[in-house]
Short mmCIF file of C-alpha atoms and ligand atoms in Angstrom, two decimals:
data_model
loop_
_atom_site.label_atom_id
_atom_site.label_comp_id
_atom_site.label_asym_id
_atom_site.label_seq_id
_atom_site.Cartn_x
_atom_site.Cartn_y
_atom_site.Cartn_z
CA UNK A 1 44.22 79.36 95.04
CA UNK A 2 46.62 82.32 95.61
CA UNK A 3 48.79 79.92 97.73
CA UNK A 4 49.33 77.31 95.21
CA UNK A 5 49.93 80.10 92.78
CA UNK A 6 52.44 81.34 95.22
CA UNK A 7 54.15 77.63 95.77
CA UNK A 8 53.98 77.19 91.68
CA UNK A 9 55.99 80.51 91.28
CA UNK A 10 58.46 79.57 93.77
CA UNK A 11 59.29 76.42 92.41
CA UNK A 12 59.60 77.64 88.94
CA UNK A 13 61.99 80.57 90.70
CA UNK A 14 63.87 77.27 92.47
CA UNK A 15 64.54 75.39 89.17
CA UNK A 16 65.44 78.23 87.43
CA UNK A 17 68.05 78.81 89.78
CA UNK A 18 69.11 75.35 89.85
CA UNK A 19 68.85 74.32 86.50
CA UNK A 20 70.56 77.43 85.01
CA UNK A 21 73.39 79.31 87.37
CA UNK A 22 74.81 82.23 86.42
CA UNK A 23 78.16 81.33 84.50
CA UNK A 24 79.70 84.63 85.46
CA UNK A 25 79.06 84.08 89.26
CA UNK A 26 80.99 81.81 91.85
CA UNK A 27 80.80 81.56 95.62
CA UNK A 28 83.96 81.91 97.57
CA UNK A 29 84.99 82.26 101.27
CA UNK A 30 84.72 85.97 102.50
CA UNK A 31 88.68 87.13 103.61
CA UNK A 32 89.33 87.28 107.30
CA UNK A 33 92.50 89.54 106.66
CA UNK A 34 95.26 89.47 104.52
CA UNK A 35 99.06 87.85 105.10
CA UNK A 36 102.19 88.42 103.14
CA UNK A 37 102.41 85.80 100.19
CA UNK A 38 106.35 84.86 101.56
CA UNK A 39 107.37 84.08 105.00
CA UNK A 40 104.19 83.31 106.14
CA UNK A 41 102.69 85.05 107.61
CA UNK A 42 104.83 88.03 108.10
CA UNK A 43 107.56 88.23 105.17
CA UNK A 44 110.09 86.88 107.68
CA UNK A 45 113.33 86.06 105.69
CA UNK A 46 112.15 88.04 102.94
CA UNK A 47 112.55 91.62 101.71
CA UNK A 48 111.02 93.79 99.54
CA UNK A 49 113.58 94.17 96.69
CA UNK A 50 111.57 96.51 94.64
CA UNK A 51 108.38 98.71 95.09
CA UNK A 52 105.50 99.59 93.84
CA UNK A 53 105.58 102.77 91.43
CA UNK A 54 102.71 104.00 89.35
CA UNK A 55 103.49 104.06 85.46
CA UNK A 56 106.50 101.78 86.33
CA UNK A 57 106.67 98.67 88.29
CA UNK A 58 103.14 97.67 89.30
CA UNK A 59 103.60 95.24 92.22
CA UNK A 60 106.27 94.27 94.72
CA UNK A 61 109.27 92.35 94.38
CA UNK A 62 110.24 89.69 96.95
CA UNK A 63 113.30 88.26 97.67
CA UNK A 64 115.09 86.20 100.24
CA UNK A 65 117.43 87.41 102.40
CA UNK A 66 119.96 85.05 101.20
CA UNK A 67 120.29 86.61 98.08
CA UNK A 68 120.31 84.85 94.66
CA UNK A 69 118.76 81.80 93.61
CA UNK A 70 118.83 80.65 97.38
CA UNK A 71 114.88 81.25 97.59
CA UNK A 72 114.28 79.39 94.23
CA UNK A 73 111.43 77.01 94.95
CA UNK A 74 110.33 78.34 98.23
CA UNK A 75 106.60 78.41 98.98
CA UNK A 76 104.17 81.35 97.66
CA UNK A 77 101.04 81.41 99.80
CA UNK A 78 97.72 82.82 99.22
CA UNK A 79 97.30 86.50 100.64
CA UNK A 80 93.85 85.62 101.52
CA UNK A 81 90.93 83.12 101.33
CA UNK A 82 89.50 83.53 97.89
CA UNK A 83 89.13 81.72 94.37
CA UNK A 84 91.80 81.07 91.94
CA UNK A 85 90.59 82.96 88.31
CA UNK A 86 93.94 82.30 86.49
CA UNK A 87 96.81 80.11 86.92
CA UNK A 88 98.81 79.70 83.45
CA UNK A 89 102.04 80.08 82.06
CA UNK A 90 101.80 83.35 79.90
CA UNK A 91 105.30 83.43 79.02
CA UNK A 92 106.90 86.80 77.79
CA UNK A 93 108.04 88.77 80.81
CA UNK A 94 105.52 87.04 83.32
CA UNK A 95 105.93 83.28 82.89
CA UNK A 96 103.74 81.32 85.28
CA UNK A 97 101.06 83.46 86.78
CA UNK A 98 98.27 82.89 89.44
CA UNK A 99 95.51 85.33 89.89
CA UNK A 100 93.54 85.03 93.18
CA UNK A 101 89.98 86.89 93.36
CA UNK A 102 89.03 87.89 97.21
CA UNK A 103 86.08 89.47 98.78
CA UNK A 104 86.22 91.21 102.36
CA UNK A 105 83.67 93.39 104.21
CA UNK A 106 85.12 97.29 104.73
CA UNK A 107 83.01 99.87 105.97
CA UNK A 108 79.84 97.38 105.42
CA UNK A 109 80.56 97.12 101.80
CA UNK A 110 81.71 94.13 100.61
CA UNK A 111 84.78 94.96 98.41
CA UNK A 112 86.67 92.71 95.73
CA UNK A 113 90.60 92.80 94.52
CA UNK A 114 92.88 90.28 92.54
CA UNK A 115 95.88 89.64 94.09
CA UNK A 116 98.67 88.28 91.38
CA UNK A 117 101.58 85.97 91.78
CA UNK A 118 104.29 86.05 88.68
CA UNK A 119 107.35 84.18 87.59
CA UNK A 120 106.69 81.20 89.49
CA UNK A 121 108.67 77.93 89.26
CA UNK A 122 105.66 76.08 89.72
CA UNK A 123 101.80 76.46 90.27
CA UNK A 124 100.20 73.84 92.28
CA UNK A 125 96.56 75.30 92.10
CA UNK A 126 94.18 75.02 89.16
CA UNK A 127 91.81 77.36 87.97
CA UNK A 128 88.23 77.33 89.93
CA UNK A 129 89.80 76.10 93.10
CA UNK A 130 89.14 77.99 96.51
CA UNK A 131 92.00 78.67 98.85
CA UNK A 132 92.33 79.89 101.86
CA UNK A 133 94.49 82.65 103.65
CA UNK A 134 98.09 81.22 104.20
CA UNK A 135 97.50 78.02 101.56
CA UNK A 136 100.80 77.13 99.36
CA UNK A 137 99.79 78.17 95.92
CA UNK A 138 103.24 77.81 93.69
CA UNK A 139 106.77 78.28 94.30
CA UNK A 140 109.33 80.91 93.66
CA UNK A 141 110.78 81.02 90.10
CA UNK A 142 113.05 82.69 87.76
CA UNK A 143 111.08 82.96 84.61
CA UNK A 144 112.98 80.44 82.69
CA UNK A 145 116.24 81.95 83.97
CA UNK A 146 114.89 85.61 82.92
CA UNK A 147 115.63 87.03 86.68
CA UNK A 148 117.12 85.90 89.78
CA UNK A 149 114.35 84.36 91.93
CA UNK A 150 111.70 86.42 93.03
CA UNK A 151 108.08 86.75 93.48
CA UNK A 152 106.53 89.66 91.47
CA UNK A 153 103.17 90.27 93.64
CA UNK A 154 100.23 92.70 92.41
CA UNK A 155 97.04 93.66 93.86
CA UNK A 156 94.51 94.57 91.83
CA UNK A 157 91.38 97.09 92.26
CA UNK A 158 90.36 96.52 88.87
CA UNK A 159 89.43 92.72 88.82
CA UNK A 160 88.79 93.15 84.56
CA UNK A 161 92.93 93.42 84.29
CA UNK A 162 94.31 89.79 85.23
CA UNK A 163 98.11 90.00 83.29
CA UNK A 164 96.56 92.65 80.82
CA UNK A 165 98.36 95.99 80.68
CA UNK A 166 96.92 97.55 78.14
CA UNK A 167 93.71 99.70 78.05
CA UNK A 168 94.14 100.03 81.87
CA UNK A 169 96.07 103.29 83.77
CA UNK A 170 98.94 101.95 85.18
CA UNK A 171 98.21 103.96 88.71
CA UNK A 172 96.21 103.83 91.93
CA UNK A 173 93.05 103.89 90.01
CA UNK A 174 93.61 99.98 88.94
CA UNK A 175 96.34 99.05 91.41
CA UNK A 176 97.04 99.22 95.12
CA UNK A 177 100.72 98.99 96.44
CA UNK A 178 100.52 95.90 97.83
CA UNK A 179 102.05 96.20 101.44
CA UNK A 180 99.86 99.61 101.92
CA UNK A 181 96.94 97.45 101.11
CA UNK A 182 97.84 94.31 103.24
CA UNK A 183 99.25 96.11 106.40
CA UNK A 184 95.84 97.66 107.60
CA UNK A 185 93.80 94.82 106.59
CA UNK A 186 95.62 91.91 108.44
CA UNK A 187 92.56 90.95 110.54
CA UNK A 188 89.30 91.70 108.92
CA UNK A 189 85.79 91.05 110.30
CA UNK A 190 83.40 89.33 108.68
CA UNK A 191 85.26 86.57 107.40
CA UNK A 192 84.96 82.93 106.60
CA UNK A 193 81.36 82.94 105.56
CA UNK A 194 80.75 82.39 101.66
CA UNK A 195 79.41 85.16 99.37
CA UNK A 196 78.99 85.54 95.48
CA UNK A 197 81.83 87.33 93.34
CA UNK A 198 82.16 87.67 89.34
CA UNK A 199 84.02 85.42 87.56
CA UNK A 200 84.85 85.61 83.95
CA UNK A 201 86.05 89.25 84.19
CA UNK A 202 89.24 89.25 82.11
CA UNK A 203 88.63 90.25 78.68
CA UNK A 204 91.97 89.78 76.74
CA UNK A 205 91.30 87.48 73.96
CA UNK A 206 94.67 85.62 74.25
CA UNK A 207 93.56 84.27 77.33
CA UNK A 208 90.24 82.51 76.45
CA UNK A 209 91.87 79.52 75.55
CA UNK A 210 92.33 76.49 78.55
CA UNK A 211 94.60 76.91 81.02
CA UNK A 212 98.02 75.21 80.47
CA UNK A 213 97.64 72.49 83.64
CA UNK A 214 94.69 70.84 84.69
CA UNK A 215 90.95 71.54 84.07
CA UNK A 216 88.68 74.89 84.69
CA UNK A 217 85.30 75.95 84.50
CA UNK A 218 86.01 79.58 84.48
CA UNK A 219 86.51 79.61 80.58
CA UNK A 220 82.75 77.93 80.25
CA UNK A 221 80.96 80.24 78.12
CA UNK A 222 83.56 81.63 76.44
CA UNK A 223 84.81 81.45 72.77
CA UNK A 224 86.93 78.05 72.28
CA UNK A 225 90.95 78.48 72.24
CA UNK A 226 91.91 80.36 68.69
CA UNK A 227 93.33 78.27 66.05
CA UNK A 228 96.73 80.36 66.18
CA UNK A 229 98.02 80.88 69.73
CA UNK A 230 98.98 84.52 69.72
CA UNK A 231 100.68 84.32 73.19
CA UNK A 232 102.97 82.06 71.50
CA UNK A 233 103.46 84.02 68.53
CA UNK A 234 104.13 86.89 70.55
CA UNK A 235 106.73 85.29 72.48
CA UNK A 236 108.28 84.15 69.25
CA UNK A 237 108.30 87.32 67.62
CA UNK A 238 110.21 88.67 70.74
CA UNK A 239 113.01 86.05 70.60
CA UNK A 240 113.53 86.77 66.73
CA UNK A 241 115.45 90.07 67.57
CA UNK A 242 112.77 92.36 66.95
CA UNK A 243 112.32 93.09 70.41
CA UNK A 244 110.13 96.30 71.37
CA UNK A 245 108.25 97.69 74.19
CA UNK A 246 105.39 95.28 73.59
CA UNK A 247 101.84 95.06 74.77
CA UNK A 248 102.79 94.23 78.32
CA UNK A 249 104.75 97.59 79.02
CA UNK A 250 108.08 96.28 78.67
CA UNK A 251 109.88 94.46 81.23
CA UNK A 252 109.82 97.82 83.95
CA UNK A 253 106.32 96.47 84.41
CA UNK A 254 107.75 93.13 85.85
ZN1 LIG B 1 108.18 92.68 89.62
#
């Protein structure tokens, strides 16, 4: 009798798990190390044109050694195994942006970081896609001619930010200096297996709508796209000669 109750409870439990998976959790491959996102895996042929500065430049700018736009269209690679959680044209100072979520073992704990790739000429992955370390995710761009071609690359300790600057401290509480994060983590134990990570962690209502290209499941359960697109409106406002330091923190942040 007790045994049958056990099996009943088990089958209900399994049915619950299968029928109603948690929409805010996804499975991805644990990182086996972090590489540089250009000139894989060691940034060969590229240099860091601008470094990370708290309350200033919140990532690193990577340029080809040829200078100018000689690196336009060159491949951008995922720094590690992970899941694409954002792949959209954000316009403004950002342009095409990809955010990839990674989990890795450190000191016996599973830790999570986001890597962010900005100003891309092309995005070649979709939200919800699994990627491997060194897999091409996009190409280097200029954000519609706003900058000489380069990659703006960030590593986020805080996985709630995405492309949102407002409401988050612009320092090491939320960000890593990317090279300082990567260098001691080039090869990590425990990679390759799969583990669960949180998704749908971005709170900015501007990015609840569908991505600009391709399908995505990550927005499931979110409110649908607002009737007016606040990103487009902000861009319009910026173009109409009323420039001010906007909520993205001004150009210094890029
Ligand atoms: Zn930058």
